[in-house]
XYZ file of C-alpha atoms in Angstrom:
327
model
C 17.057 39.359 32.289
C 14.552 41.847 30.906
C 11.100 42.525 31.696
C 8.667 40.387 29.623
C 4.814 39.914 29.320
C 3.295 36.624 30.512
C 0.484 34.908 28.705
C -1.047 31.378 29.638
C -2.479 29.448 26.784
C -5.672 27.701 26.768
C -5.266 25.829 23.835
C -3.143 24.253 21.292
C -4.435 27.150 18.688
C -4.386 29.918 21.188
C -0.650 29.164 21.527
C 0.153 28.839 18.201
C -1.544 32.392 17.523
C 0.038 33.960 20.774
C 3.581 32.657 19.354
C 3.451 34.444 15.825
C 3.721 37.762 17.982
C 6.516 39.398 17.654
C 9.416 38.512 20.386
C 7.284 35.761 21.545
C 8.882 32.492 22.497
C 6.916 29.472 24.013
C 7.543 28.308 28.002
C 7.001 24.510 28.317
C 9.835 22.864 30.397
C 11.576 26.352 30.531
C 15.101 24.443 30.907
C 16.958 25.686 27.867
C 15.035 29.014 27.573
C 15.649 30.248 31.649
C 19.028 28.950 30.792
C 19.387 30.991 27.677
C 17.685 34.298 29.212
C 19.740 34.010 32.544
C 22.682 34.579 30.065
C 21.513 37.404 28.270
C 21.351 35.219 24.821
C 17.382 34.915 24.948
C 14.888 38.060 25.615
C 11.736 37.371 24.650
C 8.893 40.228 24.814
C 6.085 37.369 25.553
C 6.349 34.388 27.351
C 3.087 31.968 26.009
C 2.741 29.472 29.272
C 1.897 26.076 27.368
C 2.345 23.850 30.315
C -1.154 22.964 31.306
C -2.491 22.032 27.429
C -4.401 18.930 27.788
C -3.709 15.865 25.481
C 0.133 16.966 24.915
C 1.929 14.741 27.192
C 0.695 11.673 26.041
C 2.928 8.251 24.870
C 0.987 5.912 22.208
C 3.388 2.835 21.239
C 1.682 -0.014 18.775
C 3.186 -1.941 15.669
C 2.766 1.014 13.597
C 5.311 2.908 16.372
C 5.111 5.412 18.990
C 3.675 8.904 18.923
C 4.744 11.068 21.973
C 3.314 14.478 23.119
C 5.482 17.497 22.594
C 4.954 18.467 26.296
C 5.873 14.363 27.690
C 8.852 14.766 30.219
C 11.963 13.083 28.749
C 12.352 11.369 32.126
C 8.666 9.443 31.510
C 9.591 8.369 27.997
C 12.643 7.012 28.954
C 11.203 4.913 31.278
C 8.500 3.910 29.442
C 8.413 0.074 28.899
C 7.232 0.121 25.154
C 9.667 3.003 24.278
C 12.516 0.898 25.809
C 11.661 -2.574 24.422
C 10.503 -1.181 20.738
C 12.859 1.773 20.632
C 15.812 1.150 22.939
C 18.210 4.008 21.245
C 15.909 6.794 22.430
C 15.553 5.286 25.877
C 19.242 5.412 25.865
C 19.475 8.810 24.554
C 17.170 10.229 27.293
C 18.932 8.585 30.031
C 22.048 9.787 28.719
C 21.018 13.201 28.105
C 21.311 16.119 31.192
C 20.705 15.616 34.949
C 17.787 13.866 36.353
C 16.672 17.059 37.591
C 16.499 17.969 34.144
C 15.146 14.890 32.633
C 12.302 15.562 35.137
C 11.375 19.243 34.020
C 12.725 19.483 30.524
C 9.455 18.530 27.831
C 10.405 16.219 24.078
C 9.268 19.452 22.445
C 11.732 21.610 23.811
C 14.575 18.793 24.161
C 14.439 19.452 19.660
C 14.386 23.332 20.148
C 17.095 23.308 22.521
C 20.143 25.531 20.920
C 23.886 24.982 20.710
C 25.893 24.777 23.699
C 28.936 27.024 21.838
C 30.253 29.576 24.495
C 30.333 32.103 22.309
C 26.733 32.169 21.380
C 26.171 32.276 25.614
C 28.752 34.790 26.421
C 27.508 38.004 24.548
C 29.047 40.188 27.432
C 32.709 39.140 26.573
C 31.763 37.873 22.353
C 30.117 40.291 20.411
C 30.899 38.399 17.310
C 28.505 35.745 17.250
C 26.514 35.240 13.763
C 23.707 33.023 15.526
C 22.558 35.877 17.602
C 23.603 38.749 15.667
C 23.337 37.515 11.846
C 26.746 39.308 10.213
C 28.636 40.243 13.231
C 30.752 37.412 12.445
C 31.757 34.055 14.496
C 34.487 34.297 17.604
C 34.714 30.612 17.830
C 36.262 30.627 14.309
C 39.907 30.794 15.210
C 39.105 30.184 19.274
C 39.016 27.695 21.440
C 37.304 24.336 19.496
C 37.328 21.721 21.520
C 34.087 21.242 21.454
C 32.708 22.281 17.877
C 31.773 20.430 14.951
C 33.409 19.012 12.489
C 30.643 18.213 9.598
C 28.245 20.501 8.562
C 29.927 23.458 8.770
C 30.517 26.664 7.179
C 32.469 30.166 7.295
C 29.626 32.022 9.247
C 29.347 29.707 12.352
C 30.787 26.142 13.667
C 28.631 25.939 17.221
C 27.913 22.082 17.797
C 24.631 20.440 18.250
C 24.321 19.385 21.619
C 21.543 17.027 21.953
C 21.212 13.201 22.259
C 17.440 12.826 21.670
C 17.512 14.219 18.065
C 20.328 12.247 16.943
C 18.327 8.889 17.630
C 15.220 10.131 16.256
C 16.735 11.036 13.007
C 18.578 7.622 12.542
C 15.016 6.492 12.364
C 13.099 8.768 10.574
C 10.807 10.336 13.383
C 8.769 13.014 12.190
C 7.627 16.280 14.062
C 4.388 17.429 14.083
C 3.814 21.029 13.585
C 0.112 21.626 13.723
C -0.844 21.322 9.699
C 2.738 20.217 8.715
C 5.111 17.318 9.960
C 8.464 17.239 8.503
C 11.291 14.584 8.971
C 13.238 15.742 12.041
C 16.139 15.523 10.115
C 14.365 18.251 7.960
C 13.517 19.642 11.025
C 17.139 21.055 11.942
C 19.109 23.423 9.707
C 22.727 23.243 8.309
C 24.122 26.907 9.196
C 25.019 27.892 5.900
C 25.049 31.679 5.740
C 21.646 32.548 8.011
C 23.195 29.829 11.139
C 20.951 32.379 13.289
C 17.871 29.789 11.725
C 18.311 26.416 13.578
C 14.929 25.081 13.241
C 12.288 25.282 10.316
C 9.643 26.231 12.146
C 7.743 29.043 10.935
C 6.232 31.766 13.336
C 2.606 30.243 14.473
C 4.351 27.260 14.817
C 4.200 24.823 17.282
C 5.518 21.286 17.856
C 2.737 19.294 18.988
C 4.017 15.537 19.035
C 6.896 13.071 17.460
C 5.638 9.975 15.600
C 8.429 7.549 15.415
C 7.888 4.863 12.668
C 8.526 1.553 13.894
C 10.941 -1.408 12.107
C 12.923 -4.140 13.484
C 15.889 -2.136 13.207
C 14.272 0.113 16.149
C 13.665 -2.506 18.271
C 17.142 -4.013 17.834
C 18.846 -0.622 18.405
C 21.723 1.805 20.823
C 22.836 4.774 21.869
C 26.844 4.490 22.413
C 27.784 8.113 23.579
C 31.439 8.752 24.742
C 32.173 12.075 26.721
C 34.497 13.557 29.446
C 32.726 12.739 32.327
C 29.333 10.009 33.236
C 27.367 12.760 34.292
C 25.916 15.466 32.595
C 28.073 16.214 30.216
C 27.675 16.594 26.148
C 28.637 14.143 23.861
C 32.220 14.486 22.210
C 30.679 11.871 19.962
C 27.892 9.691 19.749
C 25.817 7.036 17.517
C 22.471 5.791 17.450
C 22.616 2.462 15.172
C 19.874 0.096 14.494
C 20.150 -2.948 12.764
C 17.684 -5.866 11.024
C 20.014 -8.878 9.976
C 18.740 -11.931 7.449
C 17.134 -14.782 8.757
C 20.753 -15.789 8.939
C 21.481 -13.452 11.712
C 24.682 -12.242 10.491
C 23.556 -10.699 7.432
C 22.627 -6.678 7.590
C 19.211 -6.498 5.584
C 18.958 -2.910 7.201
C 21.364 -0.580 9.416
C 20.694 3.151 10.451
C 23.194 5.304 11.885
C 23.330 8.696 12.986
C 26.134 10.871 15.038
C 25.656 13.059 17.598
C 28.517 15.217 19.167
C 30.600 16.232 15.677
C 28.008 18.337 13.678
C 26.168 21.566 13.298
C 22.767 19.114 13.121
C 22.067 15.521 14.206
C 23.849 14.012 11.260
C 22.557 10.567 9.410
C 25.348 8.761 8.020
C 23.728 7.193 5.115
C 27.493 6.337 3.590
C 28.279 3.806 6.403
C 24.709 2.727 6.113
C 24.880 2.385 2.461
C 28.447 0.481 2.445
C 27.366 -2.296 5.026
C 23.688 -2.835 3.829
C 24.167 -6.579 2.191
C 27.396 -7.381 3.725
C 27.604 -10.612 6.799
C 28.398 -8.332 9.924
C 32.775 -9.242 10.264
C 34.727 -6.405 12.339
C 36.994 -6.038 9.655
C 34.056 -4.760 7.177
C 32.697 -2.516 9.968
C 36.156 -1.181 10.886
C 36.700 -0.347 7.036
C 32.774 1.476 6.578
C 33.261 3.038 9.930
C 35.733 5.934 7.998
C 32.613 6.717 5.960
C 30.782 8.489 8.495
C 33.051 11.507 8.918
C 33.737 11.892 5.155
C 34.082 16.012 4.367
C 34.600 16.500 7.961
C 36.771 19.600 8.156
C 38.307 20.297 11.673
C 39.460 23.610 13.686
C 42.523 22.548 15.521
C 41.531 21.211 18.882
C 38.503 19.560 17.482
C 40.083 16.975 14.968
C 40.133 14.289 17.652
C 36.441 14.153 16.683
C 37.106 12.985 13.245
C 39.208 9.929 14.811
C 37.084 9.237 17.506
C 33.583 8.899 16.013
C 34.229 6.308 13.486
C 35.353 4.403 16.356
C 32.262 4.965 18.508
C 29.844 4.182 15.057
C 31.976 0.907 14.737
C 31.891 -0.359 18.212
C 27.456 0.726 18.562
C 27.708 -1.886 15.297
C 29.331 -4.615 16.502
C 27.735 -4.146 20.155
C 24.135 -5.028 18.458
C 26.199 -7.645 16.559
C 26.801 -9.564 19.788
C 23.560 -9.767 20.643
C 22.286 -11.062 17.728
């Protein structure tokens, strides 16, 4: 770890000036970016100490939905009461994300600007070859180990995974992130790798996210988070779904259904194609089962990683039929 300037903000628009400097990053939580720096993968000139804004950590739930601070602990919104009875999936998410020790420290706003998890990107002592870091240097993983890499949303410069659990239910209901002046969709938010995979985020220097507005719908409040991984503790998803569903006053009926996967892409990935095939239809396993294919259509795998494109349609079909039970 290098030597690097500290600054402590006093306010929301001192930060965001302080952070257009170049080699500034922002310290909130400081999980991910301590992480990243004890690994020689971040080295930031300026660190811009936003922990003690005022007004940032705040949770507002209504009818409209829920708008939480960008510097809220994930452990406090996942135990919030009107985040778990309005938005149950991103309880779930949060309690299924990290360690409690984490949960405890790490802030919403840096749970969305965490990066991937790939070990390539975090070894650069032993990978050199890592188009994330160093744009053009080309992408070790690509012919490596790839267990755990994605299988949608890929392309030839880079493969790393998106780790998170948060994201994935806030895109499967169309949060949006504030950014000062501009909010975008958080599915907007992340970044397919294309050829520039060293962008993750489109945030723009001066930047900052200041909260996540979460629209609310019945198909919030009647909503999961399946995730399936190696181990029950702290461990990344090898696949995962955030579904919500509003039936017909016949309660079999879907009137409305969101999905999104976490665990098998380069970004939180919305599958609008099983959303789109089921939308109409009573709720019968045999229709889920045969939609449930849908969601990994294009995926392309790497060898160790195809079990991904067998096992998330079955985690997206049994999420489904879960809330189906219930209904």
């Amino acid at each position: 770890m290098r030597d690097f300037s500290y600054l402590r903000a006093t306010s929301t628009d001192a930060a965001r000036q302080a952070a257009a400097l170049p080699g500034a990053m922002l310290l909130a939580g400081g999980t991910t970016l301590i992480d990243l720096a004890k690994c020689g993968v971040a080295e930031p000139e300026t660190l811009v100490d936003i922990t003690h804004l005022e007004g940032l950590d705040r949770i507002d739930v209504n009818e409209q939905g829920a708008t939480i601070g960008a510097l809220a602990r994930m452990s406090h919104v996942a135990d919030h009461a009107d985040i778990k009875s309005r938005f149950p999936a991103i309880s779930e998410a949060l309690w299924q994300a990290a360690s409690a020790q984490i949960r405890n420290m790490a802030t919403i706003g840096g749970n969305l600007m965490q990066r991937t998890r790939c070990p390539y990107f975090r070894d650069p002592a032993n990978f050199s070859a890592c188009n994330k870091r160093e744009p053009g240097s080309g992408c070790s993983a690509i012919g490596g180990v790839t267990r755990g890499h994605a299988v949608l949303g890929t392309s030839e410069a880079c493969i790393a995974m998106y780790p998170g659990d948060l994201a994935t239910a806030l895109v499967a209901f169309d949060a949006v992130v504030h950014l000062g002046e501009r909010k975008l969709l958080v599915d907007d938010f992340f970044l397919l790798p294309g050829t520039t995979p060293d962008r993750e985020h489109a945030i723009e220097p001066g930047e900052m996210i200041t909260a996540i507005e979460i629209p609310g719908s019945a198909a919030a409040r009647r909503s999961t988070y399946l995730k399936i991984r190696d181990r029950q503790s702290y461990e990344f998803a090898a696949a995962s779904a955030a579904v919500g569903i509003e039936f017909e006053a016949d309660g079999r009926t879907i009137r409305d259904l969101r999905v999104a996967l976490g665990g098998i892409a380069t970004k939180p990935w919305r599958a609008r194609a099983v959303e789109e095939a089921l939308r109409g239809k009573v709720l019968e396993s045999e229709t889920v089962r045969a939609a449930r294919l849908l969601a990994v259509e294009g995926a392309v795998d790497h060898g160790a990683n195809h079990y991904k494109i067998e096992l998330a349609p079955r985690v997206v079909a049994r999420a489904i039929l879960k809330l189906g039970e219930t209904a």
